[in-house]
Structure formats: structure tokens, C-alpha cells
């Protein structure tokens, strides 16, 4: 015959106990009344869900069978029940009728080893360990000792489960275990696990408390220090000082540079923020921290992509582009900027600088250009000593700071136009920068620490070979010859017309110009090897046409006759301006 099953929420009851229960659930009350009416025993089972179960899978298949000693209704509609538990049972064939659970039960065989030495030793060890748990477990030594001395072992097991807050899954496992020794072994393992967990939590709490106390102490001292500075009238920048210290500690600069930075920081902190030297030191530290010590562009070199970039942005120059691709191929193989420094030499307007920019695009690197025309001071490269008024880093360090990476492409433009005077010889500094055997420890006079320039790809440009033998020896000269008329026509068709349209606001679809018309401009209105003057003339005819059409870019065919008319007006206006009539194109 099936026994009635009473689901309990968060409670696993062991056999051999008298359990007082208060019930206020209507279905549970109905289950008790049905069991009393049929004079049957009742099975106490833990439920898996928080709400009253509705299906057999919502309760565990192990429970405790017991007899109902007393069942009494209370004025509030609930019921007080006293149940004497007898055996742990295995439950099967559970059915639900009108919310009442019933099922077949089979007692679980059990070994009576409560008085064995191993069992008693396990019990005493659990009692010892559970006392070391935190006060949040509400462990009462007197109560536990009373349970051990006056009550059966089942009461002790039940007390440990409730006190340690052991999960129902483990409690069910303990209930189904066939001996006291095995039950206590499982409980000891759980209590030890709780002890280790509490030790970890206690260590974390102590560490947090220590950090909070240290933080409070530091905050109090900092506040006192700020109060002193406020009284002295120099509180400005105190927060910035602390922020700077953290930035130095978190930076990835080399050990030498970090040691230098901390030394200067300690000097600055000991000075009043209002002092001139303190401001200079703060500026120096800002410069040091802004350098890209470990920041670089992580790019993958693709030779086919690099070739496509060079071909799309530059027409002709096949031999020059092949030499550039050879250089890039070596970089891909070695992973370094090995090889000679490239120096493009050619007349103005042949595309030297734009070619350098295309190389940066092909490599996927940042691009910086440094114009060397008229540079005659060594400090332009090495920077100024901090003792000078207005001291600053050299232009190499400044370029790295602006691009925020340590492996950009830096173009040294017009390297043949450097000079020298009483302030120094900039060429000697440039020789160190361009030498791969020396530039990995380049020292700027302002920063006063070594910086590795070996990751930087330097490219130079020049209009002539008017430079020293030592400088030429550092570089590989690549001459870019002037363009033929046909090459200029192709460049105009692919690049210059679109650029002129963009500069003047034209819709390129409204510009109709033949190759013969472009050739006419080249042969009659330009006299250079490059295409810069051709660019100016194309822009001029578009600009003049806008003027004639009241600022509208109507579709226009630029024939040879129309080009002559437009450019003759421009040339006559330029002549009139030269002789003083003030006519403007």
C-alpha cells in the first residue's frame, strides 16, 4: 500500500527524532488529515522547488518515514504536528491525487555503528571544527555538548546540517548513506570545506580592511598636506601631482627612464607648485610620459597590397616603385627596418613627398614630415638642455609624440637645404639618427634618456645632391627623373584633374577635356620636370570658368582655343598686377 508523502521546504529530517512541525499550507494539512484518517504512517521528503510541488519530479526520491503522534489545529487555520521518524526510505512509483502525494517506500538498510571508535572520533572532530566557524553560524558550544551527551547521534547529524547550512543535495546524500561512520565522513568533509571558505573570506576581509585603513590614513595625511598648502597659498596642482606619480608607476618606459622620472618627480613634489622650477619639472615629466615608449602600430606587410597602393597613387616611376617594394620585402622578411635609408632626389613637383606618404599607407603606419629647409641648429634634432629658457624636445621626439607610436614613417624633407652656423652643425646630429648602429640609443638633450629609434622608418627627399659625403654615405640615393609629356598627360588624367575639381568645388563629371588639350597646356604653359605647375594651370582654368559662369560649374568642354582664352586672361592679369594696375585673376 502506498504511503502519504509530506513535502518539506528546505528541511531534511533524519530517523530517530521527534519532530515538531507547524503547517499552514492547505495541501500539507490535507495530507496530514488523510494520513490520520487512514491511520497510516507518513513520509517526510524535501522538495526541490520553493513553491508547493505539483509533480513527482519536484521532490527527492529519498525521505524519512514516521508516525504522527499528534496533530492539532490552531486558531489561525494552521496545524501543529508532532512526528516520530523511524527509517530512511527509498521512494518509488509516486502519484499525485488532488495535490496529495503518495508512493511506495522501501527502508534503506542501515548499519548500527554509533558506538564504534571511528564513528565517535569523527563526531568529536566535527564538533571541534564546527566550533571554529564564524559567529554568523550561531554555533553554541553548550547546546552542541548537550546534544552529544543526551541525544542520539541522529540529533547531532541533524544539528550539524542545520547549523552549517548544508545544501539539500548533500543532506539527502547523508540521509541515504547506510552507516553513521559514512554519514559523519561526508559531514566532516563539508564542515572542513566551510572552514576553508571562511578562511579565504576572512583573509579577503582583512586585506580589504587593511587597504581601507591605509587609504584612510593616506587620505587624512593628503588632506592635511593640502590644508597646509592652502594656508601657504599654493594648493593648486596637488591632485595633479598625485596623478603624475600614478602615471609614472603605470608607464612602460625603460628602467633608466622610469628612475629618472621618479627622481625628477620627488624633486618637483618637494617644491612649491608656485615655483618656476617646479613648473619646469612638471613640463619635463609631461613630455617624458607622452613619449610612445612601447606603443607601435601592429601591421601585417602585404606586398601585393603595397604594390596596389603605389600604382594607384603614382603613375610611371616603375623602377622607383620596384626599389621601394624591394625595401618593403626585406622589412617583411626581417621584421625590422634593415637596409639603407632611402633618399629620393628629383626636381620639384615630381612626387617625392607624396611618394613617401604612399609608402606609409602601404605599410599601414603613421606618417610624419619634418621640413629641413633652413635648419641650421643642432637643437632642432637633439632638443635643448632644460637649463635654457623655452627648452623643448627636438623635432624627432616631437614627431614621435604627435603620432603616438614608436614606428612611424618620418620623412626628412629637403635634406639638401640644411645649413650650419655658430649654433651648431645639424648634419652631425642627423648622421646619428640615420645610422642603424647608433639610433637605438638616441639621447635627446631635453629628455636626457635613451630612446630607441630603430623602429622608425626614415625616408629623405632632396632636390639635388648638394650634401656632404658622410650624409650621402648613410643613404641610398634614388633619383626620380622628370616626367615625359605622355606621362604628364596620364598623371593629369588619373590624379590632377580630380584634385583641381576638388580644390575649386567642381563636379568632375562637368569637366570635359581631351588628352590633346592637356598636352597643349603642358607644352605651352609649363616648363618644369614635375607636374606642380600643370596642377596650378588646371586649377586656374577651372577657377576662371567659375568666374565667367557666376560661380556655377556648368558642364564645359575645355578645348585648346578655350584654354588659350582662359590662360591668356590669367597671364595678362598677372602681368598687369606686376606693373602696378592691381588687376586680379
XYZ file of N, CA and C in Angstrom, residues 93-299:
621
model
N 7.398 4.989 -7.563
C 6.016 4.971 -8.061
C 5.163 6.059 -7.395
N 5.657 7.306 -7.463
C 4.958 8.423 -6.825
C 3.792 8.858 -7.706
N 2.644 9.105 -7.051
C 1.458 9.603 -7.763
C 0.913 10.822 -7.029
N 0.152 11.640 -7.751
C -0.422 12.864 -7.184
C -1.920 12.845 -7.457
N -2.715 12.885 -6.380
C -4.179 12.909 -6.496
C -4.716 14.082 -5.693
N -5.339 15.027 -6.400
C -5.884 16.238 -5.755
C -4.815 16.967 -4.946
N -3.581 16.974 -5.438
C -2.495 17.666 -4.762
C -1.837 16.879 -3.665
N -2.297 15.659 -3.364
C -1.713 14.819 -2.315
C -0.783 13.808 -2.960
N 0.455 13.739 -2.421
C 1.475 12.821 -2.941
C 1.414 11.507 -2.162
N 1.607 10.419 -2.889
C 1.719 9.109 -2.247
C 2.656 8.238 -3.083
N 3.258 7.252 -2.464
C 4.184 6.409 -3.194
C 4.587 5.186 -2.401
N 5.220 4.252 -3.077
C 5.736 3.057 -2.424
C 7.072 3.362 -1.773
N 7.308 2.780 -0.617
C 8.551 3.045 0.114
C 9.239 1.739 0.445
N 10.579 1.819 0.492
C 11.397 0.659 0.845
C 12.480 1.128 1.804
N 12.503 0.620 3.040
C 13.512 1.065 4.011
C 14.932 0.828 3.498
N 15.811 1.781 3.764
C 17.217 1.681 3.361
C 17.968 0.929 4.448
N 18.646 -0.185 4.135
C 19.382 -0.947 5.158
C 20.411 -0.059 5.863
N 20.560 -0.249 7.179
C 21.435 0.650 7.945
C 22.269 -0.157 8.935
N 23.545 0.241 9.058
C 24.485 -0.427 9.974
C 24.504 0.341 11.298
N 24.290 -0.330 12.379
C 24.279 0.311 13.698
C 25.706 0.364 14.253
N 26.420 1.412 13.922
C 27.821 1.549 14.349
C 28.040 2.847 15.126
N 27.011 3.299 15.828
C 27.103 4.575 16.541
C 28.138 4.535 17.652
N 28.415 3.371 18.210
C 29.358 3.283 19.335
C 30.765 2.898 18.901
N 31.003 2.741 17.610
C 32.350 2.382 17.143
C 33.321 3.531 17.405
N 34.586 3.155 17.610
C 35.593 4.178 17.908
C 35.753 5.181 16.757
N 35.744 4.683 15.507
C 35.906 5.579 14.348
C 34.745 6.565 14.258
N 33.532 6.068 14.543
C 32.352 6.938 14.497
C 32.456 8.028 15.549
N 32.836 7.656 16.767
C 32.946 8.645 17.848
C 34.053 9.648 17.545
N 35.162 9.176 16.959
C 36.269 10.080 16.622
C 35.831 11.100 15.559
N 35.074 10.611 14.566
C 34.565 11.522 13.537
C 33.615 12.554 14.146
N 32.742 12.108 15.037
C 31.796 13.020 15.688
C 32.530 14.100 16.464
N 33.554 13.713 17.225
C 34.295 14.684 18.028
C 35.069 15.668 17.147
N 35.606 15.176 16.018
C 36.341 16.062 15.103
C 35.396 17.086 14.477
N 34.189 16.632 14.097
C 33.205 17.575 13.545
C 32.832 18.618 14.584
N 32.620 18.176 15.816
C 32.268 19.117 16.888
C 33.382 20.138 17.108
N 34.633 19.681 17.045
C 35.775 20.602 17.229
C 35.855 21.612 16.088
N 35.698 21.130 14.855
C 35.838 22.015 13.692
C 34.681 22.997 13.563
N 33.469 22.507 13.903
C 32.315 23.382 13.704
C 32.322 24.546 14.684
N 33.016 24.372 15.808
C 33.114 25.467 16.768
C 33.998 26.610 16.251
N 34.882 26.308 15.309
C 35.774 27.337 14.778
C 35.124 28.166 13.669
N 33.887 27.779 13.273
C 33.193 28.574 12.276
C 32.824 29.925 12.859
N 32.558 30.876 11.999
C 32.298 32.252 12.445
C 31.009 32.322 13.251
N 30.870 33.429 13.973
C 29.690 33.620 14.812
C 28.418 33.735 13.988
N 28.563 33.997 12.665
C 27.374 34.085 11.823
C 26.650 32.744 11.737
N 27.364 31.639 12.065
C 26.730 30.327 12.064
C 25.963 30.062 13.357
N 26.128 30.955 14.333
C 25.432 30.831 15.617
C 25.711 29.478 16.285
N 26.950 29.112 16.335
C 27.349 27.851 16.964
C 27.401 28.054 18.480
N 26.603 27.266 19.206
C 26.586 27.344 20.667
C 27.202 26.067 21.227
N 28.356 26.241 21.877
C 29.109 25.084 22.370
C 28.301 24.278 23.378
N 27.602 24.956 24.291
C 26.847 24.256 25.329
C 25.735 23.398 24.730
N 25.029 23.980 23.729
C 23.938 23.243 23.108
C 24.464 22.012 22.377
N 25.578 22.164 21.692
C 26.132 21.037 20.946
C 26.616 19.951 21.916
N 27.220 20.354 23.036
C 27.680 19.361 24.005
C 26.504 18.622 24.631
N 25.399 19.352 24.848
C 24.197 18.719 25.395
C 23.636 17.698 24.419
N 23.624 18.034 23.129
C 23.117 17.098 22.121
C 23.986 15.847 22.080
N 25.296 16.024 22.164
C 26.208 14.866 22.117
C 25.990 13.960 23.328
N 25.784 14.566 24.517
C 25.698 13.782 25.744
C 24.317 13.161 25.963
N 23.240 13.865 25.591
C 21.898 13.453 25.979
C 21.057 12.874 24.842
N 21.445 13.120 23.614
C 20.581 12.741 22.490
C 21.286 11.753 21.571
N 20.511 11.037 20.757
C 21.127 10.072 19.830
C 21.936 10.781 18.750
N 22.722 9.976 18.044
C 23.620 10.526 17.017
C 22.840 11.202 15.886
N 21.603 10.745 15.644
C 20.797 11.370 14.600
C 20.530 12.835 14.904
N 20.363 13.170 16.203
C 20.149 14.572 16.577
C 21.399 15.404 16.291
N 22.569 14.818 16.546
C 23.814 15.537 16.261
C 23.956 15.794 14.756
N 23.671 14.764 13.939
C 23.759 14.922 12.477
C 22.807 16.015 12.003
N 21.570 15.976 12.543
C 20.576 16.980 12.152
C 21.026 18.384 12.565
N 21.621 18.501 13.759
C 22.089 19.813 14.240
C 23.220 20.352 13.346
N 24.149 19.479 12.956
C 25.263 19.919 12.107
C 24.748 20.390 10.741
N 23.798 19.633 10.175
C 23.256 20.016 8.865
C 22.588 21.381 8.938
N 21.791 21.604 9.990
C 21.086 22.880 10.106
C 22.046 24.021 10.435
N 22.998 23.785 11.322
C 23.912 24.843 11.742
C 24.862 25.248 10.615
N 25.394 24.279 9.897
C 26.353 24.577 8.831
C 25.673 25.015 7.543
N 24.341 24.915 7.499
C 23.630 25.344 6.292
C 23.971 24.501 5.074
N 24.066 23.186 5.297
C 24.444 22.291 4.199
C 23.288 22.157 3.212
N 23.593 22.127 1.934
C 22.575 22.068 0.882
C 21.771 20.776 0.970
N 20.539 20.858 0.438
C 19.661 19.684 0.447
C 20.265 18.494 -0.284
N 20.999 18.771 -1.381
C 21.602 17.670 -2.145
C 22.533 16.848 -1.250
N 23.372 17.546 -0.463
C 24.302 16.838 0.429
C 23.533 16.185 1.572
N 22.513 16.894 2.101
C 21.734 16.329 3.210
C 21.021 15.051 2.777
N 20.501 15.015 1.555
C 19.858 13.807 1.038
C 20.880 12.686 0.894
N 22.103 13.055 0.450
C 23.161 12.049 0.328
C 23.506 11.453 1.688
N 23.555 12.321 2.718
C 23.824 11.837 4.083
C 22.694 10.929 4.548
N 21.444 11.325 4.277
C 20.289 10.527 4.706
C 20.311 9.132 4.074
N 20.734 9.035 2.820
C 20.720 7.748 2.117
C 21.933 6.883 2.428
N 22.904 7.406 3.166
C 24.121 6.644 3.476
C 23.811 5.571 4.524
N 24.315 4.323 4.357
C 23.876 3.193 5.198
C 24.642 3.008 6.514
N 25.461 3.979 6.944
C 26.147 3.818 8.234
C 26.453 5.186 8.808
N 26.568 5.231 10.171
C 26.887 6.513 10.822
C 28.282 6.981 10.465
N 29.226 6.050 10.329
C 30.602 6.450 10.017
C 30.665 7.157 8.664
N 29.943 6.619 7.659
C 29.959 7.254 6.335
C 29.238 8.598 6.357
N 28.127 8.668 7.138
C 27.421 9.943 7.257
C 28.342 11.019 7.830
N 29.031 10.679 8.916
C 29.888 11.662 9.572
C 31.088 12.036 8.700
N 31.574 11.091 7.900
C 32.691 11.398 6.993
C 32.273 12.457 5.966
N 31.051 12.310 5.443
C 30.548 13.306 4.481
C 30.397 14.664 5.162
N 29.854 14.660 6.396
C 29.660 15.926 7.113
C 30.988 16.587 7.447
N 31.996 15.768 7.828
C 33.304 16.337 8.146
C 33.911 17.024 6.927
N 33.749 16.391 5.767
C 34.261 16.989 4.535
C 33.585 18.341 4.266
N 32.263 18.403 4.482
C 31.529 19.649 4.246
C 31.918 20.733 5.258
N 32.086 20.342 6.515
C 32.480 21.323 7.538
C 33.881 21.863 7.251
N 34.795 20.979 6.852
C 36.151 21.441 6.513
C 36.129 22.393 5.319
N 35.258 22.074 4.343
C 35.125 22.959 3.187
C 34.619 24.337 3.607
N 33.663 24.352 4.520
C 33.160 25.626 5.032
C 34.257 26.392 5.774
N 35.091 25.663 6.531
C 36.186 26.307 7.267
C 37.172 26.968 6.302
N 37.527 26.252 5.226
C 38.463 26.826 4.259
C 37.849 28.038 3.559
N 36.563 27.937 3.234
C 35.885 29.069 2.595
C 35.892 30.286 3.503
N 35.628 30.052 4.782
C 35.604 31.180 5.716
C 36.994 31.759 5.941
N 38.027 30.905 5.874
C 39.390 31.431 5.986
C 39.707 32.367 4.814
N 39.310 31.937 3.613
C 39.547 32.781 2.435
C 38.787 34.093 2.564
N 37.506 33.999 2.973
C 36.715 35.217 3.133
C 37.310 36.122 4.202
N 37.804 35.503 5.280
C 38.390 36.289 6.355
C 39.665 36.991 5.889
N 40.492 36.275 5.104
C 41.710 36.908 4.574
C 41.365 38.067 3.648
N 40.349 37.856 2.795
C 39.935 38.931 1.887
C 39.429 40.125 2.682
N 38.605 39.859 3.698
C 38.059 40.954 4.503
C 39.165 41.708 5.237
N 40.144 40.956 5.757
C 41.250 41.627 6.455
C 42.079 42.477 5.500
N 42.303 41.921 4.282
C 43.075 42.679 3.303
C 42.335 43.958 2.901
N 41.032 43.814 2.681
C 40.236 44.991 2.319
C 40.236 46.007 3.451
N 40.099 45.487 4.697
C 40.101 46.390 5.850
C 41.440 47.109 5.980
N 42.528 46.359 5.742
C 43.852 46.968 5.830
C 44.037 48.034 4.761
N 43.575 47.716 3.548
C 43.682 48.695 2.474
C 42.842 49.926 2.762
N 41.647 49.691 3.332
C 40.795 50.830 3.670
C 41.437 51.690 4.744
N 42.033 51.030 5.754
C 42.697 51.792 6.814
C 43.899 52.554 6.265
N 44.673 51.867 5.372
C 45.819 52.537 4.762
C 45.357 53.698 3.886
N 44.257 53.443 3.131
C 43.731 54.507 2.283
C 43.226 55.684 3.093
N 42.558 55.370 4.236
C 42.078 56.458 5.101
C 43.238 57.244 5.691
N 44.298 56.504 6.105
C 45.470 57.192 6.672
C 46.114 58.100 5.634
N 46.262 57.548 4.391
C 46.872 58.353 3.335
C 45.989 59.543 2.977
N 44.656 59.308 2.961
C 43.746 60.402 2.643
C 43.810 61.504 3.698
N 43.911 61.086 4.971
C 43.994 62.085 6.043
C 45.278 62.894 5.916
N 46.404 62.185 5.645
C 47.675 62.899 5.503
C 47.654 63.825 4.291
N 47.068 63.326 3.189
C 46.974 64.171 1.996
C 46.121 65.401 2.259
N 45.013 65.201 3.019
C 44.152 66.339 3.321
C 44.870 67.348 4.200
N 45.653 66.838 5.159
C 46.439 67.754 5.995
C 47.463 68.510 5.163
N 48.100 67.771 4.228
C 49.091 68.413 3.368
C 48.440 69.489 2.499
N 47.233 69.179 1.974
C 46.528 70.184 1.173
C 46.138 71.393 2.013
N 45.731 71.104 3.273
C 45.374 72.219 4.155
C 46.582 73.122 4.403
N 47.760 72.489 4.579
C 48.979 73.288 4.781
C 49.275 74.125 3.548
N 49.132 73.484 2.371
C 49.388 74.228 1.133
C 48.379 75.355 0.943
N 47.109 75.082 1.349
C 46.106 76.150 1.221
C 46.455 77.336 2.107
N 46.921 77.035 3.322
C 47.327 78.121 4.214
C 48.499 78.902 3.643
N 49.370 78.166 2.913
C 50.530 78.840 2.311
C 50.186 79.472 0.965
N 48.969 79.188 0.474
C 48.547 79.799 -0.783
C 49.055 79.102 -2.021
N 49.462 77.831 -1.908
C 49.994 77.131 -3.085
C 49.391 75.731 -3.194
N 48.065 75.671 -3.108
C 47.379 74.377 -3.174
C 47.140 73.908 -4.609
N 47.297 74.789 -5.571
C 46.993 74.427 -6.964
C 47.883 73.288 -7.440
N 47.267 72.335 -8.097
C 48.022 71.251 -8.732
C 48.365 70.092 -7.826
N 47.858 70.089 -6.560
C 48.193 68.970 -5.674
C 47.638 67.653 -6.203
N 46.399 67.717 -6.702
C 45.804 66.499 -7.269
C 46.570 66.040 -8.505
N 47.053 67.009 -9.301
C 47.823 66.653 -10.491
C 49.125 65.954 -10.107
N 49.702 66.348 -8.975
C 50.950 65.735 -8.531
C 50.753 64.259 -8.233
N 49.679 63.937 -7.521
C 49.396 62.540 -7.208
C 49.087 61.756 -8.479
N 48.356 62.383 -9.391
C 48.036 61.727 -10.658
C 49.300 61.441 -11.465
N 50.268 62.385 -11.405
C 51.507 62.193 -12.149
C 52.298 61.014 -11.585
N 52.311 60.872 -10.276
C 53.033 59.748 -9.672
C 52.449 58.421 -10.144
N 51.113 58.321 -10.191
C 50.482 57.081 -10.654
C 50.786 56.827 -12.121
N 50.806 57.893 -12.924
C 51.117 57.730 -14.347
C 52.539 57.210 -14.543
N 53.474 57.707 -13.736
C 54.868 57.237 -13.843
C 54.962 55.762 -13.470
N 54.273 55.375 -12.383
C 54.336 53.987 -11.928
C 53.718 53.026 -12.941
N 52.669 53.471 -13.635
C 51.972 52.595 -14.583
C 52.572 52.634 -15.984
N 53.485 53.567 -16.231
C 54.046 53.698 -17.570
C 54.957 52.513 -17.893
N 55.206 52.298 -19.192
C 56.037 51.180 -19.642
C 57.393 51.680 -20.155
N 57.846 52.793 -19.656
C 59.147 53.294 -20.081
C 60.258 52.413 -19.515
N 61.428 52.412 -20.138
C 62.539 51.588 -19.633
C 62.920 51.962 -18.205
N 63.657 51.048 -17.563
C 64.016 51.252 -16.155
C 64.791 52.550 -15.947
N 65.722 52.846 -16.865
C 66.517 54.073 -16.734
C 65.623 55.304 -16.795
N 64.684 55.315 -17.748
C 63.793 56.463 -17.892
C 62.853 56.582 -16.702
N 62.348 55.440 -16.194
C 61.440 55.495 -15.044
C 62.175 55.980 -13.801
N 63.412 55.543 -13.625
C 64.207 56.008 -12.482
C 64.445 57.512 -12.570
N 64.742 57.993 -13.786
C 64.930 59.424 -13.984
C 63.639 60.187 -13.688
N 62.503 59.642 -14.152
C 61.217 60.296 -13.935
C 60.878 60.369 -12.449
N 61.099 59.272 -11.717
C 60.785 59.287 -10.287
C 61.698 60.243 -9.528
N 62.958 60.326 -9.950
C 63.881 61.261 -9.317
C 63.412 62.704 -9.511
N 63.020 63.042 -10.748
C 62.537 64.396 -11.014
C 61.192 64.640 -10.332
N 60.373 63.606 -10.210
C 59.084 63.762 -9.534
C 59.289 64.079 -8.059
N 60.236 63.393 -7.412
C 60.493 63.675 -5.999
C 60.991 65.101 -5.815
N 61.805 65.566 -6.753
C 62.263 66.968 -6.688
C 61.094 67.926 -6.830
N 60.217 67.620 -7.785
C 59.073 68.501 -8.023
C 58.132 68.527 -6.820
N 57.917 67.352 -6.191
C 56.994 67.286 -5.067
C 57.504 68.069 -3.864
N 58.820 68.150 -3.742
C 59.393 68.885 -2.608
C 59.356 70.393 -2.817
N 59.011 70.810 -4.023
C 58.981 72.245 -4.317
C 57.553 72.770 -4.258
N 57.437 74.047 -4.085
C 56.130 74.679 -4.136
C 55.639 74.717 -5.583
N 54.353 74.381 -5.820
C 53.836 74.460 -7.192
C 53.934 75.843 -7.805
N 54.100 76.858 -6.943
C 54.207 78.213 -7.453
C 55.607 78.548 -7.931
N 56.582 77.686 -7.606
C 57.955 77.983 -8.000
C 58.153 77.735 -9.488
N 59.066 78.495 -10.071
C 59.329 78.377 -11.504
C 59.930 77.011 -11.840
N 60.840 76.531 -11.004
C 61.491 75.249 -11.280
C 60.499 74.096 -11.177
N 59.544 74.200 -10.241
C 58.526 73.160 -10.129
C 57.692 73.047 -11.396
N 57.358 74.190 -11.995
C 56.620 74.177 -13.253
C 57.420 73.569 -14.385
N 58.733 73.861 -14.423
C 59.595 73.298 -15.459
C 59.699 71.778 -15.325
N 59.803 71.313 -14.081
C 59.888 69.870 -13.862
C 58.591 69.176 -14.254
N 57.451 69.802 -13.979
C 56.168 69.221 -14.367
C 56.070 69.121 -15.893
N 56.510 70.173 -16.585
C 56.502 70.144 -18.052
C 57.404 69.029 -18.570
N 58.579 68.880 -17.931
C 59.509 67.827 -18.345
C 58.880 66.442 -18.177
N 58.225 66.216 -17.022
C 57.612 64.914 -16.773
C 56.463 64.653 -17.741
N 55.706 65.677 -18.066
C 54.637 65.516 -19.061
C 55.206 65.083 -20.409
N 56.330 65.705 -20.792
C 56.964 65.329 -22.059
C 57.462 63.889 -22.018
N 58.044 63.504 -20.902
C 58.584 62.149 -20.761
C 57.467 61.104 -20.828
N 56.323 61.410 -20.197
C 55.213 60.456 -20.174
C 54.471 60.401 -21.499
N 54.557 61.461 -22.284
C 53.836 61.484 -23.560
C 54.570 60.745 -24.671
N 55.805 60.318 -24.428
C 56.553 59.601 -25.455
C 56.022 58.175 -25.618
N 55.935 57.677 -26.845
C 55.413 56.312 -27.082
C 56.485 55.247 -26.841
N 56.785 54.976 -25.591
C 57.872 54.058 -25.263
C 57.595 52.639 -25.775
N 56.365 52.181 -25.627
C 56.061 50.796 -26.013
C 54.876 50.707 -26.955
N 54.468 51.814 -27.534
C 53.302 51.817 -28.414
C 53.755 51.786 -29.865
N 53.258 50.834 -30.602
C 53.627 50.727 -32.012
C 52.429 50.207 -32.802
N 52.411 50.536 -34.094
C 51.357 50.038 -34.982
C 51.642 48.577 -35.316
N 50.698 47.698 -34.976
C 50.838 46.276 -35.294
C 50.208 46.027 -36.662
N 51.024 45.988 -37.676
C 50.513 45.829 -39.037
C 51.180 44.634 -39.717
